[in-house]
Structure formats: C-alpha cells, structure tokens
C-alpha cells in the first residue's frame, strides 16, 4: 500500500503545507518606519477658567496618504494596525512661559467623522519647561482613524490662572506605529 496511494498522500500533505506557509506569509504584519504627526491648538484666555477642564479642537487635520506612500507605496486600505507610541506637548504661546505655569493636566483625543473620540495620551503635572512628554494610552487602537480620509484631535486641558487677554497656543506631536499587511 505504499505505492501510488502513499505518494499521493505525501504529495497532498506537501501541497497543504505549502499552502499553509503561503497563507501565513501573506498575513504577516510589516511595521513601517515611525510616522510623526502634529496638531496645533489655539485657545482664547477668556474661554478658560482656573482649574476647570476645557476642550480645544485642533486647527488642522492629518491625512496619512503621503506618509504611507513614502514608506513603501502603501495605502490606507493595507493598514492592519496603528497605535501611538510617543506624545509630546509644546507651549508655543505665550512666550517665555513654562508648561508648569499654564497647565495641571492635558489629554489628547483623536477625532474623525463617524468615530467616537479616542483618548491616546495624557499627562498630569508639568515640568518647568516649554515641552513635556505625555504618556501614550496603552492599547489604544487608532487603526480606524488612520484609515479615514483625515483625522483631527482635541486637547482637553486644565488651565492654571489663565489670562483672559492672552491667546494660548499649543502643539501636540504624536509618534505613530503603523503596520500593514505583508506580502
């Protein structure tokens, strides 16, 4: 019984293993080089109250089409996972003012049409500096935002003794880890 039947069984087993290997290779994820995006927030001091949360909307949105194209010719449809790996907030205005004088807390949320806002980074307590790192939210999957035509951000902040006559400007930079389906 080791004649044709044995060879057929062996050939079928080999064919199955080859197919399984191809399927595994096709479903592998490829991590692209980091993508950094930034959002600008402008807040009028007369909208702020000391110690009371305020949510500002970014003046810009982000579209990752070009960044994906530059990192290997990928499209948004090929994105299978995306997360925020690092975040930073910078005080742009008022000049010569440290974050410790302006904020007690800040949270960054991503926004996009048809999706619920998603918190991706936060910080409580700030250094005597114009820039501070923020903690990325562990496990926050931003894949749906990355796949949208564009996504924006909100900055939920708690100000310290705001000046009603001042315009506060912050820039938030996010480092994104994007994975695409391997070939």
PDB file of N, CA, C and O in Angstrom, residues 77-151:
ATOM      1  N   UNK A  77      -5.889  51.316   2.882  1.00  0.00           N
ATOM      2  CA  UNK A  77      -6.594  50.030   2.891  1.00  0.00           C
ATOM      3  C   UNK A  77      -5.700  48.881   3.353  1.00  0.00           C
ATOM      4  O   UNK A  77      -6.191  47.851   3.796  1.00  0.00           O
ATOM      5  N   UNK A  78      -4.383  49.032   3.235  1.00  0.00           N
ATOM      6  CA  UNK A  78      -3.446  47.987   3.633  1.00  0.00           C
ATOM      7  C   UNK A  78      -3.055  48.060   5.108  1.00  0.00           C
ATOM      8  O   UNK A  78      -2.386  47.169   5.618  1.00  0.00           O
ATOM      9  N   UNK A  79      -3.472  49.115   5.798  1.00  0.00           N
ATOM     10  CA  UNK A  79      -3.152  49.270   7.221  1.00  0.00           C
ATOM     11  C   UNK A  79      -3.967  48.268   8.027  1.00  0.00           C
ATOM     12  O   UNK A  79      -5.181  48.177   7.887  1.00  0.00           O
ATOM     13  N   UNK A  80      -3.281  47.486   8.872  1.00  0.00           N
ATOM     14  CA  UNK A  80      -3.963  46.487   9.701  1.00  0.00           C
ATOM     15  C   UNK A  80      -3.882  46.825  11.195  1.00  0.00           C
ATOM     16  O   UNK A  80      -4.637  46.268  11.987  1.00  0.00           O
ATOM     17  N   UNK A  81      -2.974  47.728  11.582  1.00  0.00           N
ATOM     18  CA  UNK A  81      -2.866  48.126  12.986  1.00  0.00           C
ATOM     19  C   UNK A  81      -2.139  49.461  13.075  1.00  0.00           C
ATOM     20  O   UNK A  81      -1.241  49.741  12.279  1.00  0.00           O
ATOM     21  N   UNK A  82      -2.547  50.258  14.070  1.00  0.00           N
ATOM     22  CA  UNK A  82      -1.874  51.538  14.313  1.00  0.00           C
ATOM     23  C   UNK A  82      -2.067  51.925  15.768  1.00  0.00           C
ATOM     24  O   UNK A  82      -3.155  51.755  16.332  1.00  0.00           O
ATOM     25  N   UNK A  83      -0.979  52.425  16.371  1.00  0.00           N
ATOM     26  CA  UNK A  83      -1.010  52.870  17.760  1.00  0.00           C
ATOM     27  C   UNK A  83      -0.145  54.121  17.911  1.00  0.00           C
ATOM     28  O   UNK A  83       0.683  54.418  17.045  1.00  0.00           O
ATOM     29  N   UNK A  84      -0.333  54.827  19.020  1.00  0.00           N
ATOM     30  CA  UNK A  84       0.518  55.962  19.367  1.00  0.00           C
ATOM     31  C   UNK A  84       1.607  55.432  20.296  1.00  0.00           C
ATOM     32  O   UNK A  84       1.308  54.818  21.321  1.00  0.00           O
ATOM     33  N   UNK A  85       2.865  55.647  19.927  1.00  0.00           N
ATOM     34  CA  UNK A  85       3.979  55.151  20.748  1.00  0.00           C
ATOM     35  C   UNK A  85       4.644  56.243  21.577  1.00  0.00           C
ATOM     36  O   UNK A  85       5.347  55.951  22.542  1.00  0.00           O
ATOM     37  N   UNK A  86       4.445  57.503  21.195  1.00  0.00           N
ATOM     38  CA  UNK A  86       5.024  58.618  21.948  1.00  0.00           C
ATOM     39  C   UNK A  86       4.178  59.856  21.690  1.00  0.00           C
ATOM     40  O   UNK A  86       3.546  59.985  20.642  1.00  0.00           O
ATOM     41  N   UNK A  87       4.182  60.756  22.680  1.00  0.00           N
ATOM     42  CA  UNK A  87       3.422  62.002  22.553  1.00  0.00           C
ATOM     43  C   UNK A  87       4.168  63.099  23.298  1.00  0.00           C
ATOM     44  O   UNK A  87       4.833  62.851  24.304  1.00  0.00           O
ATOM     45  N   UNK A  88       4.035  64.301  22.770  1.00  0.00           N
ATOM     46  CA  UNK A  88       4.717  65.444  23.367  1.00  0.00           C
ATOM     47  C   UNK A  88       3.853  66.683  23.172  1.00  0.00           C
ATOM     48  O   UNK A  88       3.209  66.847  22.136  1.00  0.00           O
ATOM     49  N   UNK A  89       3.827  67.547  24.183  1.00  0.00           N
ATOM     50  CA  UNK A  89       3.107  68.813  24.094  1.00  0.00           C
ATOM     51  C   UNK A  89       4.119  69.943  24.229  1.00  0.00           C
ATOM     52  O   UNK A  89       5.057  69.851  25.031  1.00  0.00           O
ATOM     53  N   UNK A  90       3.931  70.984  23.432  1.00  0.00           N
ATOM     54  CA  UNK A  90       4.815  72.144  23.477  1.00  0.00           C
ATOM     55  C   UNK A  90       3.985  73.412  23.608  1.00  0.00           C
ATOM     56  O   UNK A  90       2.988  73.579  22.914  1.00  0.00           O
ATOM     57  N   UNK A  91       4.420  74.282  24.493  1.00  0.00           N
ATOM     58  CA  UNK A  91       3.806  75.595  24.609  1.00  0.00           C
ATOM     59  C   UNK A  91       4.439  76.482  23.542  1.00  0.00           C
ATOM     60  O   UNK A  91       5.633  76.695  23.529  1.00  0.00           O
ATOM     61  N   UNK A  92       3.646  76.975  22.616  1.00  0.00           N
ATOM     62  CA  UNK A  92       4.142  77.869  21.575  1.00  0.00           C
ATOM     63  C   UNK A  92       3.969  79.313  22.024  1.00  0.00           C
ATOM     64  O   UNK A  92       4.831  80.153  21.818  1.00  0.00           O
ATOM     65  N   UNK A  93       2.823  79.592  22.638  1.00  0.00           N
ATOM     66  CA  UNK A  93       2.498  80.938  23.090  1.00  0.00           C
ATOM     67  C   UNK A  93       1.678  80.834  24.363  1.00  0.00           C
ATOM     68  O   UNK A  93       0.830  79.946  24.446  1.00  0.00           O
ATOM     69  N   UNK A  94       1.886  81.649  25.374  1.00  0.00           N
ATOM     70  CA  UNK A  94       2.734  82.846  25.439  1.00  0.00           C
ATOM     71  C   UNK A  94       4.214  82.491  25.584  1.00  0.00           C
ATOM     72  O   UNK A  94       4.563  81.503  26.233  1.00  0.00           O
ATOM     73  N   UNK A  95       5.047  83.296  24.984  1.00  0.00           N
ATOM     74  CA  UNK A  95       6.490  83.084  25.013  1.00  0.00           C
ATOM     75  C   UNK A  95       7.012  83.202  26.444  1.00  0.00           C
ATOM     76  O   UNK A  95       6.400  83.857  27.292  1.00  0.00           O
ATOM     77  N   UNK A  96       8.127  82.542  26.693  1.00  0.00           N
ATOM     78  CA  UNK A  96       8.831  82.612  27.974  1.00  0.00           C
ATOM     79  C   UNK A  96       7.971  82.170  29.163  1.00  0.00           C
ATOM     80  O   UNK A  96       8.110  82.687  30.262  1.00  0.00           O
ATOM     81  N   UNK A  97       7.082  81.214  28.912  1.00  0.00           N
ATOM     82  CA  UNK A  97       6.229  80.670  29.967  1.00  0.00           C
ATOM     83  C   UNK A  97       6.379  79.161  29.966  1.00  0.00           C
ATOM     84  O   UNK A  97       6.295  78.527  28.914  1.00  0.00           O
ATOM     85  N   UNK A  98       6.600  78.583  31.140  1.00  0.00           N
ATOM     86  CA  UNK A  98       6.731  77.131  31.245  1.00  0.00           C
ATOM     87  C   UNK A  98       5.365  76.469  31.338  1.00  0.00           C
ATOM     88  O   UNK A  98       4.402  77.064  31.843  1.00  0.00           O
ATOM     89  N   UNK A  99       5.295  75.228  30.910  1.00  0.00           N
ATOM     90  CA  UNK A  99       4.045  74.475  30.995  1.00  0.00           C
ATOM     91  C   UNK A  99       3.552  74.364  32.433  1.00  0.00           C
ATOM     92  O   UNK A  99       2.347  74.357  32.686  1.00  0.00           O
ATOM     93  N   UNK A 100       4.478  74.296  33.389  1.00  0.00           N
ATOM     94  CA  UNK A 100       4.092  74.169  34.803  1.00  0.00           C
ATOM     95  C   UNK A 100       3.286  75.375  35.285  1.00  0.00           C
ATOM     96  O   UNK A 100       2.527  75.276  36.240  1.00  0.00           O
ATOM     97  N   UNK A 101       3.441  76.516  34.611  1.00  0.00           N
ATOM     98  CA  UNK A 101       2.697  77.721  34.969  1.00  0.00           C
ATOM     99  C   UNK A 101       1.331  77.773  34.297  1.00  0.00           C
ATOM    100  O   UNK A 101       0.479  78.571  34.695  1.00  0.00           O
ATOM    101  N   UNK A 102       1.134  76.933  33.277  1.00  0.00           N
ATOM    102  CA  UNK A 102      -0.073  77.035  32.454  1.00  0.00           C
ATOM    103  C   UNK A 102      -1.077  75.908  32.640  1.00  0.00           C
ATOM    104  O   UNK A 102      -2.288  76.124  32.511  1.00  0.00           O
ATOM    105  N   UNK A 103      -0.586  74.690  32.880  1.00  0.00           N
ATOM    106  CA  UNK A 103      -1.465  73.516  32.881  1.00  0.00           C
ATOM    107  C   UNK A 103      -1.245  72.633  34.107  1.00  0.00           C
ATOM    108  O   UNK A 103      -0.116  72.479  34.571  1.00  0.00           O
ATOM    109  N   UNK A 104      -2.333  72.027  34.590  1.00  0.00           N
ATOM    110  CA  UNK A 104      -2.193  70.996  35.610  1.00  0.00           C
ATOM    111  C   UNK A 104      -2.443  69.617  35.011  1.00  0.00           C
ATOM    112  O   UNK A 104      -1.990  68.613  35.540  1.00  0.00           O
ATOM    113  N   UNK A 105      -3.154  69.583  33.878  1.00  0.00           N
ATOM    114  CA  UNK A 105      -3.484  68.306  33.237  1.00  0.00           C
ATOM    115  C   UNK A 105      -3.770  68.542  31.758  1.00  0.00           C
ATOM    116  O   UNK A 105      -4.275  69.595  31.373  1.00  0.00           O
ATOM    117  N   UNK A 106      -3.455  67.545  30.922  1.00  0.00           N
ATOM    118  CA  UNK A 106      -3.778  67.606  29.494  1.00  0.00           C
ATOM    119  C   UNK A 106      -4.018  66.195  28.971  1.00  0.00           C
ATOM    120  O   UNK A 106      -3.330  65.253  29.371  1.00  0.00           O
ATOM    121  N   UNK A 107      -5.007  66.078  28.109  1.00  0.00           N
ATOM    122  CA  UNK A 107      -5.340  64.800  27.467  1.00  0.00           C
ATOM    123  C   UNK A 107      -5.526  65.060  25.983  1.00  0.00           C
ATOM    124  O   UNK A 107      -6.141  66.051  25.599  1.00  0.00           O
ATOM    125  N   UNK A 108      -5.020  64.139  25.165  1.00  0.00           N
ATOM    126  CA  UNK A 108      -5.160  64.250  23.714  1.00  0.00           C
ATOM    127  C   UNK A 108      -6.119  63.171  23.233  1.00  0.00           C
ATOM    128  O   UNK A 108      -5.958  61.995  23.576  1.00  0.00           O
ATOM    129  N   UNK A 109      -7.098  63.581  22.445  1.00  0.00           N
ATOM    130  CA  UNK A 109      -8.068  62.648  21.874  1.00  0.00           C
ATOM    131  C   UNK A 109      -8.040  62.783  20.360  1.00  0.00           C
ATOM    132  O   UNK A 109      -7.938  63.896  19.836  1.00  0.00           O
ATOM    133  N   UNK A 110      -8.120  61.672  19.651  1.00  0.00           N
ATOM    134  CA  UNK A 110      -8.249  61.714  18.196  1.00  0.00           C
ATOM    135  C   UNK A 110      -9.726  61.795  17.844  1.00  0.00           C
ATOM    136  O   UNK A 110     -10.581  61.252  18.552  1.00  0.00           O
ATOM    137  N   UNK A 111     -10.008  62.470  16.733  1.00  0.00           N
ATOM    138  CA  UNK A 111     -11.378  62.640  16.257  1.00  0.00           C
ATOM    139  C   UNK A 111     -11.427  62.330  14.762  1.00  0.00           C
ATOM    140  O   UNK A 111     -10.441  62.535  14.042  1.00  0.00           O
ATOM    141  N   UNK A 112     -12.556  61.830  14.315  1.00  0.00           N
ATOM    142  CA  UNK A 112     -12.774  61.603  12.877  1.00  0.00           C
ATOM    143  C   UNK A 112     -14.267  61.412  12.656  1.00  0.00           C
ATOM    144  O   UNK A 112     -14.985  60.921  13.535  1.00  0.00           O
ATOM    145  N   UNK A 113     -14.692  61.775  11.486  1.00  0.00           N
ATOM    146  CA  UNK A 113     -16.098  61.629  11.117  1.00  0.00           C
ATOM    147  C   UNK A 113     -16.537  60.173  11.249  1.00  0.00           C
ATOM    148  O   UNK A 113     -15.866  59.263  10.759  1.00  0.00           O
ATOM    149  N   UNK A 114     -17.652  59.960  11.942  1.00  0.00           N
ATOM    150  CA  UNK A 114     -18.201  58.618  12.083  1.00  0.00           C
ATOM    151  C   UNK A 114     -17.588  57.781  13.195  1.00  0.00           C
ATOM    152  O   UNK A 114     -17.991  56.648  13.401  1.00  0.00           O
ATOM    153  N   UNK A 115     -16.593  58.322  13.909  1.00  0.00           N
ATOM    154  CA  UNK A 115     -15.946  57.587  15.002  1.00  0.00           C
ATOM    155  C   UNK A 115     -16.091  58.355  16.314  1.00  0.00           C
ATOM    156  O   UNK A 115     -16.135  59.586  16.311  1.00  0.00           O
ATOM    157  N   UNK A 116     -16.138  57.637  17.412  1.00  0.00           N
ATOM    158  CA  UNK A 116     -16.133  58.271  18.728  1.00  0.00           C
ATOM    159  C   UNK A 116     -14.725  58.762  19.033  1.00  0.00           C
ATOM    160  O   UNK A 116     -13.741  58.123  18.649  1.00  0.00           O
ATOM    161  N   UNK A 117     -14.623  59.896  19.727  1.00  0.00           N
ATOM    162  CA  UNK A 117     -13.311  60.408  20.129  1.00  0.00           C
ATOM    163  C   UNK A 117     -12.594  59.348  20.960  1.00  0.00           C
ATOM    164  O   UNK A 117     -13.216  58.626  21.729  1.00  0.00           O
ATOM    165  N   UNK A 118     -11.268  59.274  20.784  1.00  0.00           N
ATOM    166  CA  UNK A 118     -10.469  58.271  21.485  1.00  0.00           C
ATOM    167  C   UNK A 118      -9.275  58.937  22.154  1.00  0.00           C
ATOM    168  O   UNK A 118      -8.446  59.557  21.478  1.00  0.00           O
ATOM    169  N   UNK A 119      -9.184  58.789  23.487  1.00  0.00           N
ATOM    170  CA  UNK A 119      -8.028  59.336  24.194  1.00  0.00           C
ATOM    171  C   UNK A 119      -6.791  58.510  23.867  1.00  0.00           C
ATOM    172  O   UNK A 119      -6.818  57.287  23.965  1.00  0.00           O
ATOM    173  N   UNK A 120      -5.698  59.202  23.463  1.00  0.00           N
ATOM    174  CA  UNK A 120      -4.480  58.491  23.068  1.00  0.00           C
ATOM    175  C   UNK A 120      -3.260  58.854  23.910  1.00  0.00           C
ATOM    176  O   UNK A 120      -2.252  58.160  23.851  1.00  0.00           O
ATOM    177  N   UNK A 121      -3.335  59.955  24.684  1.00  0.00           N
ATOM    178  CA  UNK A 121      -2.194  60.338  25.517  1.00  0.00           C
ATOM    179  C   UNK A 121      -2.663  61.296  26.604  1.00  0.00           C
ATOM    180  O   UNK A 121      -3.652  62.009  26.422  1.00  0.00           O
ATOM    181  N   UNK A 122      -1.921  61.308  27.728  1.00  0.00           N
ATOM    182  CA  UNK A 122      -2.287  62.214  28.811  1.00  0.00           C
ATOM    183  C   UNK A 122      -1.074  62.530  29.681  1.00  0.00           C
ATOM    184  O   UNK A 122      -0.047  61.849  29.617  1.00  0.00           O
ATOM    185  N   UNK A 123      -1.259  63.566  30.499  1.00  0.00           N
ATOM    186  CA  UNK A 123      -0.232  63.923  31.477  1.00  0.00           C
ATOM    187  C   UNK A 123      -0.882  64.754  32.581  1.00  0.00           C
ATOM    188  O   UNK A 123      -1.721  65.601  32.309  1.00  0.00           O
ATOM    189  N   UNK A 124      -0.443  64.508  33.800  1.00  0.00           N
ATOM    190  CA  UNK A 124      -0.837  65.314  34.952  1.00  0.00           C
ATOM    191  C   UNK A 124       0.444  65.828  35.574  1.00  0.00           C
ATOM    192  O   UNK A 124       1.368  65.048  35.823  1.00  0.00           O
ATOM    193  N   UNK A 125       0.509  67.144  35.809  1.00  0.00           N
ATOM    194  CA  UNK A 125       1.721  67.755  36.345  1.00  0.00           C
ATOM    195  C   UNK A 125       2.716  68.001  35.212  1.00  0.00           C
ATOM    196  O   UNK A 125       2.955  67.117  34.396  1.00  0.00           O
ATOM    197  N   UNK A 126       3.276  69.205  35.173  1.00  0.00           N
ATOM    198  CA  UNK A 126       4.165  69.569  34.072  1.00  0.00           C
ATOM    199  C   UNK A 126       5.475  70.147  34.586  1.00  0.00           C
ATOM    200  O   UNK A 126       5.516  70.754  35.661  1.00  0.00           O
ATOM    201  N   UNK A 127       6.547  69.990  33.801  1.00  0.00           N
ATOM    202  CA  UNK A 127       7.860  70.493  34.206  1.00  0.00           C
ATOM    203  C   UNK A 127       7.987  71.997  33.953  1.00  0.00           C
ATOM    204  O   UNK A 127       7.177  72.590  33.253  1.00  0.00           O
ATOM    205  N   UNK A 128       9.038  72.548  34.531  1.00  0.00           N
ATOM    206  CA  UNK A 128       9.372  73.950  34.283  1.00  0.00           C
ATOM    207  C   UNK A 128      10.099  74.028  32.946  1.00  0.00           C
ATOM    208  O   UNK A 128      11.308  74.284  32.876  1.00  0.00           O
ATOM    209  N   UNK A 129       9.355  73.795  31.888  1.00  0.00           N
ATOM    210  CA  UNK A 129       9.912  73.763  30.537  1.00  0.00           C
ATOM    211  C   UNK A 129       8.781  74.068  29.556  1.00  0.00           C
ATOM    212  O   UNK A 129       7.605  73.988  29.915  1.00  0.00           O
ATOM    213  N   UNK A 130       9.138  74.364  28.315  1.00  0.00           N
ATOM    214  CA  UNK A 130       8.112  74.660  27.307  1.00  0.00           C
ATOM    215  C   UNK A 130       7.600  73.398  26.617  1.00  0.00           C
ATOM    216  O   UNK A 130       6.596  73.437  25.932  1.00  0.00           O
ATOM    217  N   UNK A 131       8.300  72.266  26.819  1.00  0.00           N
ATOM    218  CA  UNK A 131       7.927  71.000  26.188  1.00  0.00           C
ATOM    219  C   UNK A 131       7.875  69.902  27.247  1.00  0.00           C
ATOM    220  O   UNK A 131       8.684  69.891  28.168  1.00  0.00           O
ATOM    221  N   UNK A 132       6.910  68.974  27.081  1.00  0.00           N
ATOM    222  CA  UNK A 132       6.810  67.849  28.012  1.00  0.00           C
ATOM    223  C   UNK A 132       6.300  66.618  27.276  1.00  0.00           C
ATOM    224  O   UNK A 132       5.462  66.720  26.373  1.00  0.00           O
ATOM    225  N   UNK A 133       6.825  65.474  27.678  1.00  0.00           N
ATOM    226  CA  UNK A 133       6.315  64.228  27.112  1.00  0.00           C
ATOM    227  C   UNK A 133       4.964  63.923  27.748  1.00  0.00           C
ATOM    228  O   UNK A 133       4.666  64.382  28.856  1.00  0.00           O
ATOM    229  N   UNK A 134       4.166  63.162  27.031  1.00  0.00           N
ATOM    230  CA  UNK A 134       2.876  62.708  27.539  1.00  0.00           C
ATOM    231  C   UNK A 134       2.874  61.185  27.453  1.00  0.00           C
ATOM    232  O   UNK A 134       3.586  60.610  26.628  1.00  0.00           O
ATOM    233  N   UNK A 135       2.078  60.543  28.294  1.00  0.00           N
ATOM    234  CA  UNK A 135       2.029  59.080  28.310  1.00  0.00           C
ATOM    235  C   UNK A 135       1.013  58.580  27.290  1.00  0.00           C
ATOM    236  O   UNK A 135      -0.177  58.902  27.393  1.00  0.00           O
ATOM    237  N   UNK A 136       1.474  57.793  26.301  1.00  0.00           N
ATOM    238  CA  UNK A 136       0.515  57.199  25.361  1.00  0.00           C
ATOM    239  C   UNK A 136      -0.406  56.233  26.108  1.00  0.00           C
ATOM    240  O   UNK A 136       0.027  55.557  27.036  1.00  0.00           O
ATOM    241  N   UNK A 137      -1.646  56.194  25.708  1.00  0.00           N
ATOM    242  CA  UNK A 137      -2.610  55.284  26.342  1.00  0.00           C
ATOM    243  C   UNK A 137      -2.368  53.873  25.828  1.00  0.00           C
ATOM    244  O   UNK A 137      -2.494  53.605  24.627  1.00  0.00           O
ATOM    245  N   UNK A 138      -2.043  52.984  26.727  1.00  0.00           N
ATOM    246  CA  UNK A 138      -1.746  51.602  26.366  1.00  0.00           C
ATOM    247  C   UNK A 138      -2.951  50.931  25.721  1.00  0.00           C
ATOM    248  O   UNK A 138      -4.069  51.030  26.213  1.00  0.00           O
ATOM    249  N   UNK A 139      -2.708  50.273  24.604  1.00  0.00           N
ATOM    250  CA  UNK A 139      -3.748  49.510  23.930  1.00  0.00           C
ATOM    251  C   UNK A 139      -4.730  50.326  23.109  1.00  0.00           C
ATOM    252  O   UNK A 139      -5.709  49.773  22.602  1.00  0.00           O
ATOM    253  N   UNK A 140      -4.511  51.629  22.982  1.00  0.00           N
ATOM    254  CA  UNK A 140      -5.425  52.454  22.189  1.00  0.00           C
ATOM    255  C   UNK A 140      -5.193  52.189  20.698  1.00  0.00           C
ATOM    256  O   UNK A 140      -4.182  52.593  20.137  1.00  0.00           O
ATOM    257  N   UNK A 141      -6.130  51.505  20.068  1.00  0.00           N
ATOM    258  CA  UNK A 141      -6.036  51.147  18.656  1.00  0.00           C
ATOM    259  C   UNK A 141      -6.581  52.296  17.810  1.00  0.00           C
ATOM    260  O   UNK A 141      -7.764  52.623  17.878  1.00  0.00           O
ATOM    261  N   UNK A 142      -5.708  52.918  17.014  1.00  0.00           N
ATOM    262  CA  UNK A 142      -6.116  54.065  16.205  1.00  0.00           C
ATOM    263  C   UNK A 142      -6.252  53.715  14.720  1.00  0.00           C
ATOM    264  O   UNK A 142      -6.324  54.603  13.880  1.00  0.00           O
ATOM    265  N   UNK A 143      -6.310  52.427  14.416  1.00  0.00           N
ATOM    266  CA  UNK A 143      -6.382  51.977  13.020  1.00  0.00           C
ATOM    267  C   UNK A 143      -7.533  52.632  12.266  1.00  0.00           C
ATOM    268  O   UNK A 143      -7.358  53.101  11.132  1.00  0.00           O
ATOM    269  N   UNK A 144      -8.709  52.685  12.871  1.00  0.00           N
ATOM    270  CA  UNK A 144      -9.879  53.263  12.193  1.00  0.00           C
ATOM    271  C   UNK A 144      -9.660  54.740  11.862  1.00  0.00           C
ATOM    272  O   UNK A 144     -10.119  55.224  10.820  1.00  0.00           O
ATOM    273  N   UNK A 145      -8.929  55.469  12.710  1.00  0.00           N
ATOM    274  CA  UNK A 145      -8.648  56.886  12.459  1.00  0.00           C
ATOM    275  C   UNK A 145      -7.688  57.037  11.290  1.00  0.00           C
ATOM    276  O   UNK A 145      -7.871  57.884  10.417  1.00  0.00           O
ATOM    277  N   UNK A 146      -6.649  56.199  11.276  1.00  0.00           N
ATOM    278  CA  UNK A 146      -5.634  56.252  10.223  1.00  0.00           C
ATOM    279  C   UNK A 146      -6.248  55.975   8.848  1.00  0.00           C
ATOM    280  O   UNK A 146      -5.830  56.550   7.847  1.00  0.00           O
ATOM    281  N   UNK A 147      -7.246  55.121   8.802  1.00  0.00           N
ATOM    282  CA  UNK A 147      -7.868  54.739   7.533  1.00  0.00           C
ATOM    283  C   UNK A 147      -8.848  55.786   6.995  1.00  0.00           C
ATOM    284  O   UNK A 147      -9.235  55.733   5.835  1.00  0.00           O
ATOM    285  N   UNK A 148      -9.242  56.740   7.818  1.00  0.00           N
ATOM    286  CA  UNK A 148     -10.168  57.798   7.396  1.00  0.00           C
ATOM    287  C   UNK A 148      -9.465  58.745   6.416  1.00  0.00           C
ATOM    288  O   UNK A 148      -8.242  58.844   6.403  1.00  0.00           O
ATOM    289  N   UNK A 149     -10.257  59.485   5.603  1.00  0.00           N
ATOM    290  CA  UNK A 149      -9.633  60.472   4.707  1.00  0.00           C
ATOM    291  C   UNK A 149      -8.751  61.465   5.473  1.00  0.00           C
ATOM    292  O   UNK A 149      -7.705  61.882   4.984  1.00  0.00           O
ATOM    293  N   UNK A 150      -9.159  61.827   6.689  1.00  0.00           N
ATOM    294  CA  UNK A 150      -8.365  62.691   7.556  1.00  0.00           C
ATOM    295  C   UNK A 150      -8.880  62.510   8.978  1.00  0.00           C
ATOM    296  O   UNK A 150     -10.023  62.121   9.185  1.00  0.00           O
ATOM    297  N   UNK A 151      -7.999  62.776   9.949  1.00  0.00           N
ATOM    298  CA  UNK A 151      -8.426  62.745  11.344  1.00  0.00           C
ATOM    299  C   UNK A 151      -7.868  63.964  12.055  1.00  0.00           C
ATOM    300  O   UNK A 151      -6.871  64.553  11.639  1.00  0.00           O
TER     301      UNK A 151
END
